[in-house]
Amino acid sequence: MPILSKGEHVWLDNTQGGEFDVPIGCVVKFSDTGQMQLVDDEKQEHWVSASNSDKIRAMHVTSENGVEDMIHLGDLNEAGILHNLLKRYNEESIYTFTGSILVAINPYQVFSIYGQEYIKRYQDKKIGDLPPHVFAIADNAYYFMKRGQRDQCIIISGESGAGKTESTKLILNFLAATSGQHSWIEQQIIQANPIMEAFGNAKTIRNDNSSRFGKYIDIHFTKAGVIEGAKIQQYLLEKSRIVGQAENERNYHIFYRMISGMSSKEKDRLFLKDAQHYHYLIQGNSLTCDGMDDSKEFALIKDAMKILTFSDEEQWSIWEQTAAVLHLGNIKFEEMEINNMPACRISNEDVVHTAAKLLQVNGTELIKSLTHRTTFAHGEVIVTPLSCAQALDVRDAFVKGIYGRVFIWIVNKINIVIYKEPPSRHETYLSIGVLDIFGFENFAVNSFEQLCINYTNENLQQFF
């Protein structure tokens, strides 16, 4: 058995062959020739006898107190990395470098390290000059863009709830402040976030504000480093969430915020009631989010839309179509037979007419479209009744299409406002791209969209 003194740091390998098992860091509390008492990183005590001494190995001195840049770790392996991150996290140091890569651990609390004082502190500094921080990454990209006159990209990846969306907003705030112009376009770029979060984020089991889509924000700069505009690309919106949610999850924020934040008069115009009256909002049995005021958030969304020049007519059109989605979800189908064929009818046609009014389409034609399939063959029109199961699928597909197109229209509208063409065909802007990829999740029932999301994340992790 190795002779160790009280207070020495060691690795204890108690792994059982599990996928995520790694040795754990320990401190020697008591030691003699026959046995040893260790206290691990999670404050658990372990007694190790002489016969099990092969489970203990020495810890490199760099792992004892933790390092700001994990390239300097002597124990550069999975156990050493996790131990270093945990040690720093317990000391409220949530950022750690691995060369030019920043590892951030979500503290699930507010730290006062993002104000103007910190923005100024990290401007024009090399990575390593100051403690690790998300601002250091943003400044590094900005510095190399200006110095080398080359486009840069920041990739933000991680599991759901890791803090990717918040990190994206912090990077945008830093770049807007560093640009130094404090212009209207900078404000508009920042205000795009609350709108896109409302329509593309939702409460999941692991995260109250989970991005259910991916976005790539390309921020355009002049050669002198002044922000001139931006362009947003969105992809893989999780449309399945619109029609169904897992237990303790919510649909997209906008539905709840619209119902909570609108005046009674506005809700009457949209024929809206409280959230518990809508099938698409109650499947997760979670209508509220702790620490989130849907009414106040809706006011912020409307303010952001004004800044991004959404007209009153455009805003109202969005609310009409969003409300129509909720009404369509309440349509009830009843089974019946027509000429010995399975068919269905809608038992609450008034709901369809309400949705049709909001969508500005003919209610009777909408009923027919939801309960019958029309095909064209050899110049003839064949109308076939749908079964209840088929009609439900048609309704849900229709709703996904409406919401998906509303989302695309909103992104396009934002791009029209924040994108600015170069002065001439011979001039181009410099850019810093920020990729905010949606988080890895593993639900009880995983959709095709989630498969795509997880596959994308796995490939990004290989890149790192």
CSV table of N, CA and C in Angstrom, one decimal, residues 24-124:
chain,number,residue,atom,x,y,z
A,24,ILE,N,-12.4,9.4,-9.3
A,24,ILE,CA,-12.8,10.6,-8.6
A,24,ILE,C,-11.7,11.1,-7.8
A,25,GLY,N,-11.6,12.5,-7.7
A,25,GLY,CA,-10.5,13.1,-6.9
A,25,GLY,C,-10.8,13.0,-5.4
A,26,CYS,N,-9.8,12.7,-4.6
A,26,CYS,CA,-10.0,12.5,-3.2
A,26,CYS,C,-8.8,13.2,-2.4
A,27,VAL,N,-9.1,13.5,-1.1
A,27,VAL,CA,-8.0,14.0,-0.2
A,27,VAL,C,-7.9,13.0,0.9
A,28,VAL,N,-6.7,12.7,1.3
A,28,VAL,CA,-6.4,11.7,2.3
A,28,VAL,C,-6.8,12.3,3.7
A,29,LYS,N,-7.6,11.7,4.4
A,29,LYS,CA,-8.1,12.2,5.7
A,29,LYS,C,-7.3,11.4,6.9
A,30,PHE,N,-7.1,10.1,6.6
A,30,PHE,CA,-6.4,9.3,7.6
A,30,PHE,C,-5.6,8.2,6.9
A,31,SER,N,-4.4,7.9,7.4
A,31,SER,CA,-3.7,6.8,6.7
A,31,SER,C,-2.8,6.1,7.7
A,32,ASP,N,-2.8,4.8,7.6
A,32,ASP,CA,-1.7,4.0,8.3
A,32,ASP,C,-1.4,2.8,7.4
A,33,THR,N,-0.7,1.8,7.9
A,33,THR,CA,-0.2,0.7,7.0
A,33,THR,C,-1.3,-0.2,6.6
A,34,GLY,N,-2.4,-0.2,7.3
A,34,GLY,CA,-3.4,-1.2,6.9
A,34,GLY,C,-4.6,-0.7,6.1
A,35,GLN,N,-4.9,0.6,6.3
A,35,GLN,CA,-6.1,1.1,5.7
A,35,GLN,C,-5.9,2.7,5.5
A,36,MET,N,-6.8,3.2,4.7
A,36,MET,CA,-6.7,4.6,4.5
A,36,MET,C,-8.2,5.2,4.3
A,37,GLN,N,-8.4,6.4,4.9
A,37,GLN,CA,-9.7,7.1,4.8
A,37,GLN,C,-9.5,8.2,3.8
A,38,LEU,N,-10.4,8.3,2.8
A,38,LEU,CA,-10.4,9.3,1.8
A,38,LEU,C,-11.7,10.1,1.8
A,39,VAL,N,-11.7,11.4,1.5
A,39,VAL,CA,-12.9,12.2,1.3
A,39,VAL,C,-12.9,12.7,-0.2
A,40,ASP,N,-13.9,12.3,-0.9
A,40,ASP,CA,-13.9,12.6,-2.4
A,40,ASP,C,-14.4,14.0,-2.7
A,41,ASP,N,-14.5,14.4,-3.9
A,41,ASP,CA,-14.9,15.7,-4.4
A,41,ASP,C,-16.3,16.1,-4.0
A,42,GLU,N,-17.1,15.0,-3.7
A,42,GLU,CA,-18.5,15.2,-3.4
A,42,GLU,C,-18.8,15.0,-1.9
A,43,LYS,N,-17.6,15.1,-1.1
A,43,LYS,CA,-17.6,15.0,0.4
A,43,LYS,C,-18.0,13.7,0.9
A,44,GLN,N,-18.0,12.7,0.1
A,44,GLN,CA,-18.3,11.3,0.5
A,44,GLN,C,-17.0,10.6,1.0
A,45,GLU,N,-17.1,9.8,2.1
A,45,GLU,CA,-15.9,9.2,2.7
A,45,GLU,C,-15.8,7.8,2.2
A,46,HIS,N,-14.5,7.4,2.0
A,46,HIS,CA,-14.2,6.0,1.5
A,46,HIS,C,-13.1,5.4,2.4
A,47,TRP,N,-13.2,4.1,2.7
A,47,TRP,CA,-12.1,3.4,3.4
A,47,TRP,C,-11.5,2.5,2.4
A,48,VAL,N,-10.2,2.5,2.3
A,48,VAL,CA,-9.5,1.7,1.3
A,48,VAL,C,-8.5,0.8,2.1
A,49,SER,N,-8.7,-0.5,1.9
A,49,SER,CA,-7.7,-1.4,2.6
A,49,SER,C,-6.5,-1.6,1.8
A,50,ALA,N,-5.5,-2.3,2.4
A,50,ALA,CA,-4.3,-2.6,1.7
A,50,ALA,C,-4.5,-3.4,0.4
A,51,SER,N,-5.5,-4.3,0.5
A,51,SER,CA,-5.7,-5.2,-0.6
A,51,SER,C,-6.3,-4.5,-1.8
A,52,ASN,N,-6.8,-3.3,-1.6
A,52,ASN,CA,-7.4,-2.5,-2.7
A,52,ASN,C,-6.6,-1.3,-3.1
A,53,SER,N,-5.4,-1.3,-2.6
A,53,SER,CA,-4.5,-0.1,-2.8
A,53,SER,C,-4.2,0.2,-4.3
A,54,ASP,N,-4.5,-0.8,-5.2
A,54,ASP,CA,-4.3,-0.6,-6.6
A,54,ASP,C,-5.3,0.4,-7.2
A,55,LYS,N,-6.3,0.7,-6.4
A,55,LYS,CA,-7.4,1.6,-6.9
A,55,LYS,C,-6.9,3.1,-6.7
A,56,ILE,N,-5.8,3.3,-6.0
A,56,ILE,CA,-5.4,4.6,-5.7
A,56,ILE,C,-4.1,5.0,-6.6
A,57,ARG,N,-4.1,6.2,-7.1
A,57,ARG,CA,-2.9,6.7,-7.8
A,57,ARG,C,-2.8,8.1,-7.5
A,58,ALA,N,-1.5,8.6,-7.6
A,58,ALA,CA,-1.2,10.0,-7.2
A,58,ALA,C,-1.9,11.0,-8.2
A,59,MET,N,-2.2,12.1,-7.7
A,59,MET,CA,-2.8,13.2,-8.5
A,59,MET,C,-1.7,14.2,-8.8
A,60,HIS,N,-1.7,14.7,-10.1
A,60,HIS,CA,-0.7,15.7,-10.5
A,60,HIS,C,-1.0,17.0,-9.7
A,61,VAL,N,0.1,17.7,-9.4
A,61,VAL,CA,-0.1,18.9,-8.6
A,61,VAL,C,-1.0,20.0,-9.3
A,62,THR,N,-1.1,20.0,-10.6
A,62,THR,CA,-1.9,20.9,-11.3
A,62,THR,C,-3.4,20.7,-11.1
A,63,SER,N,-3.7,19.4,-10.7
A,63,SER,CA,-5.2,19.1,-10.5
A,63,SER,C,-5.6,19.4,-9.0
A,64,GLU,N,-4.7,19.7,-8.2
A,64,GLU,CA,-5.0,19.8,-6.7
A,64,GLU,C,-5.9,21.0,-6.5
A,65,ASN,N,-5.5,22.2,-7.1
A,65,ASN,CA,-6.2,23.4,-6.8
A,65,ASN,C,-7.0,23.9,-8.1
A,66,GLY,N,-6.8,23.2,-9.2
A,66,GLY,CA,-7.5,23.6,-10.4
A,66,GLY,C,-6.7,24.7,-11.2
A,67,VAL,N,-7.0,24.7,-12.5
A,67,VAL,CA,-6.3,25.6,-13.3
A,67,VAL,C,-7.3,26.4,-14.2
A,68,GLU,N,-7.0,27.6,-14.7
A,68,GLU,CA,-7.9,28.3,-15.5
A,68,GLU,C,-7.9,27.8,-16.9
A,69,ASP,N,-6.8,27.3,-17.4
A,69,ASP,CA,-6.7,26.7,-18.7
A,69,ASP,C,-6.3,25.3,-18.6
A,70,MET,N,-7.2,24.4,-19.1
A,70,MET,CA,-7.0,23.0,-18.8
A,70,MET,C,-5.9,22.3,-19.7
A,71,ILE,N,-5.4,23.1,-20.6
A,71,ILE,CA,-4.2,22.6,-21.4
A,71,ILE,C,-3.0,22.4,-20.4
A,72,HIS,N,-3.0,23.1,-19.3
A,72,HIS,CA,-1.9,23.0,-18.3
A,72,HIS,C,-2.1,21.9,-17.4
A,73,LEU,N,-3.2,21.1,-17.5
A,73,LEU,CA,-3.4,20.0,-16.6
A,73,LEU,C,-2.4,18.9,-16.8
A,74,GLY,N,-1.8,18.4,-15.7
A,74,GLY,CA,-1.0,17.2,-15.8
A,74,GLY,C,-1.8,15.9,-16.0
A,75,ASP,N,-3.0,15.9,-15.4
A,75,ASP,CA,-3.9,14.8,-15.6
A,75,ASP,C,-4.9,15.2,-16.7
A,76,LEU,N,-4.5,15.2,-17.9
A,76,LEU,CA,-5.4,15.6,-19.0
A,76,LEU,C,-6.2,14.4,-19.5
A,77,ASN,N,-7.2,14.1,-18.8
A,77,ASN,CA,-8.1,13.0,-19.2
A,77,ASN,C,-9.5,13.3,-18.7
A,78,GLU,N,-10.4,12.5,-18.9
A,78,GLU,CA,-11.8,12.8,-18.6
A,78,GLU,C,-12.0,13.1,-17.1
A,79,ALA,N,-11.4,12.3,-16.2
A,79,ALA,CA,-11.5,12.5,-14.8
A,79,ALA,C,-10.8,13.8,-14.4
A,80,GLY,N,-9.7,14.1,-15.0
A,80,GLY,CA,-9.0,15.4,-14.6
A,80,GLY,C,-9.8,16.6,-15.0
A,81,ILE,N,-10.4,16.5,-16.2
A,81,ILE,CA,-11.2,17.6,-16.7
A,81,ILE,C,-12.4,17.9,-15.8
A,82,LEU,N,-13.1,16.8,-15.5
A,82,LEU,CA,-14.3,16.9,-14.7
A,82,LEU,C,-14.0,17.4,-13.2
A,83,HIS,N,-12.9,16.9,-12.7
A,83,HIS,CA,-12.5,17.3,-11.4
A,83,HIS,C,-12.1,18.8,-11.4
A,84,ASN,N,-11.4,19.3,-12.4
A,84,ASN,CA,-11.1,20.7,-12.5
A,84,ASN,C,-12.3,21.6,-12.6
A,85,LEU,N,-13.2,21.2,-13.5
A,85,LEU,CA,-14.5,22.0,-13.6
A,85,LEU,C,-15.3,22.0,-12.3
A,86,LEU,N,-15.4,20.9,-11.7
A,86,LEU,CA,-16.1,20.8,-10.4
A,86,LEU,C,-15.4,21.7,-9.3
A,87,LYS,N,-14.1,21.6,-9.3
A,87,LYS,CA,-13.4,22.4,-8.3
A,87,LYS,C,-13.6,23.9,-8.5
A,88,ARG,N,-13.6,24.3,-9.8
A,88,ARG,CA,-13.7,25.7,-10.1
A,88,ARG,C,-15.2,26.2,-9.9
A,89,TYR,N,-16.1,25.3,-10.2
A,89,TYR,CA,-17.5,25.6,-10.1
A,89,TYR,C,-17.9,25.8,-8.6
A,90,ASN,N,-17.3,25.0,-7.7
A,90,ASN,CA,-17.5,25.1,-6.3
A,90,ASN,C,-17.0,26.4,-5.7
A,91,GLU,N,-16.0,27.0,-6.5
A,91,GLU,CA,-15.5,28.3,-6.1
A,91,GLU,C,-16.1,29.5,-6.9
A,92,GLU,N,-17.3,29.2,-7.5
A,92,GLU,CA,-18.0,30.1,-8.3
A,92,GLU,C,-17.3,30.7,-9.5
A,93,SER,N,-16.4,29.8,-10.0
A,93,SER,CA,-15.7,30.2,-11.2
A,93,SER,C,-16.3,29.3,-12.3
A,94,ILE,N,-17.3,29.8,-13.0
A,94,ILE,CA,-18.1,29.0,-13.9
A,94,ILE,C,-17.4,28.9,-15.3
A,95,TYR,N,-16.4,29.7,-15.6
A,95,TYR,CA,-15.7,29.6,-16.9
A,95,TYR,C,-14.3,29.0,-16.8
A,96,THR,N,-14.0,28.2,-17.8
A,96,THR,CA,-12.7,27.6,-17.8
A,96,THR,C,-12.2,27.4,-19.3
A,97,PHE,N,-11.0,27.8,-19.5
A,97,PHE,CA,-10.5,27.7,-20.9
A,97,PHE,C,-9.9,26.3,-21.2
A,98,THR,N,-10.0,25.9,-22.4
A,98,THR,CA,-9.1,24.8,-22.9
A,98,THR,C,-8.6,25.3,-24.2
A,99,GLY,N,-7.5,26.0,-24.1
A,99,GLY,CA,-6.9,26.8,-25.2
A,99,GLY,C,-7.9,27.9,-25.6
A,100,SER,N,-8.3,27.9,-26.9
A,100,SER,CA,-9.2,28.9,-27.3
A,100,SER,C,-10.7,28.5,-27.1
A,101,ILE,N,-10.9,27.4,-26.6
A,101,ILE,CA,-12.3,26.9,-26.3
A,101,ILE,C,-12.7,27.3,-24.8
A,102,LEU,N,-13.9,27.8,-24.7
A,102,LEU,CA,-14.3,28.2,-23.3
A,102,LEU,C,-15.4,27.2,-22.9
A,103,VAL,N,-15.2,26.6,-21.7
A,103,VAL,CA,-16.2,25.7,-21.1
A,103,VAL,C,-16.9,26.5,-20.1
A,104,ALA,N,-18.3,26.5,-20.2
A,104,ALA,CA,-19.1,27.3,-19.2
A,104,ALA,C,-20.1,26.3,-18.5
A,105,ILE,N,-20.1,26.4,-17.2
A,105,ILE,CA,-21.1,25.6,-16.4
A,105,ILE,C,-22.2,26.5,-15.9
A,106,ASN,N,-23.4,26.2,-16.2
A,106,ASN,CA,-24.5,27.1,-15.8
A,106,ASN,C,-24.7,27.1,-14.3
A,107,PRO,N,-24.6,28.2,-13.7
A,107,PRO,CA,-24.7,28.3,-12.2
A,107,PRO,C,-26.1,28.4,-11.7
A,108,TYR,N,-27.1,28.6,-12.6
A,108,TYR,CA,-28.5,28.7,-12.3
A,108,TYR,C,-28.7,29.8,-11.2
A,109,GLN,N,-28.0,30.8,-11.3
A,109,GLN,CA,-28.1,32.0,-10.5
A,109,GLN,C,-27.5,33.2,-11.2
A,110,VAL,N,-27.8,34.4,-10.8
A,110,VAL,CA,-27.3,35.6,-11.4
A,110,VAL,C,-26.0,36.0,-10.8
A,111,PHE,N,-24.9,36.1,-11.6
A,111,PHE,CA,-23.7,36.7,-11.2
A,111,PHE,C,-23.5,38.1,-11.7
A,112,SER,N,-22.9,38.9,-11.0
A,112,SER,CA,-22.7,40.3,-11.4
A,112,SER,C,-21.4,40.5,-12.1
A,113,ILE,N,-21.2,39.8,-13.2
A,113,ILE,CA,-19.9,39.8,-13.9
A,113,ILE,C,-20.2,40.1,-15.4
A,114,TYR,N,-21.3,40.8,-15.7
A,114,TYR,CA,-21.6,41.1,-17.1
A,114,TYR,C,-21.9,42.5,-17.5
A,115,GLY,N,-21.7,43.4,-16.5
A,115,GLY,CA,-22.0,44.8,-16.7
A,115,GLY,C,-20.9,45.5,-17.6
A,116,GLN,N,-21.1,46.8,-17.8
A,116,GLN,CA,-20.2,47.6,-18.6
A,116,GLN,C,-18.8,47.6,-18.1
A,117,GLU,N,-18.6,47.5,-16.7
A,117,GLU,CA,-17.3,47.4,-16.2
A,117,GLU,C,-16.5,46.2,-16.7
A,118,TYR,N,-17.2,45.1,-16.8
A,118,TYR,CA,-16.6,43.9,-17.3
A,118,TYR,C,-16.4,43.9,-18.8
A,119,ILE,N,-17.3,44.5,-19.5
A,119,ILE,CA,-17.1,44.7,-20.9
A,119,ILE,C,-15.8,45.4,-21.2
A,120,LYS,N,-15.6,46.6,-20.5
A,120,LYS,CA,-14.4,47.4,-20.7
A,120,LYS,C,-13.2,46.6,-20.3
A,121,ARG,N,-13.3,45.9,-19.2
A,121,ARG,CA,-12.1,45.1,-18.7
A,121,ARG,C,-11.6,44.1,-19.7
A,122,TYR,N,-12.5,43.5,-20.5
A,122,TYR,CA,-12.1,42.4,-21.4
A,122,TYR,C,-11.8,42.9,-22.8
A,123,GLN,N,-12.1,44.2,-23.1
A,123,GLN,CA,-11.8,44.7,-24.4
A,123,GLN,C,-10.3,44.8,-24.7
A,124,ASP,N,-9.8,44.4,-25.9
A,124,ASP,CA,-8.4,44.5,-26.3
A,124,ASP,C,-7.5,43.7,-25.4
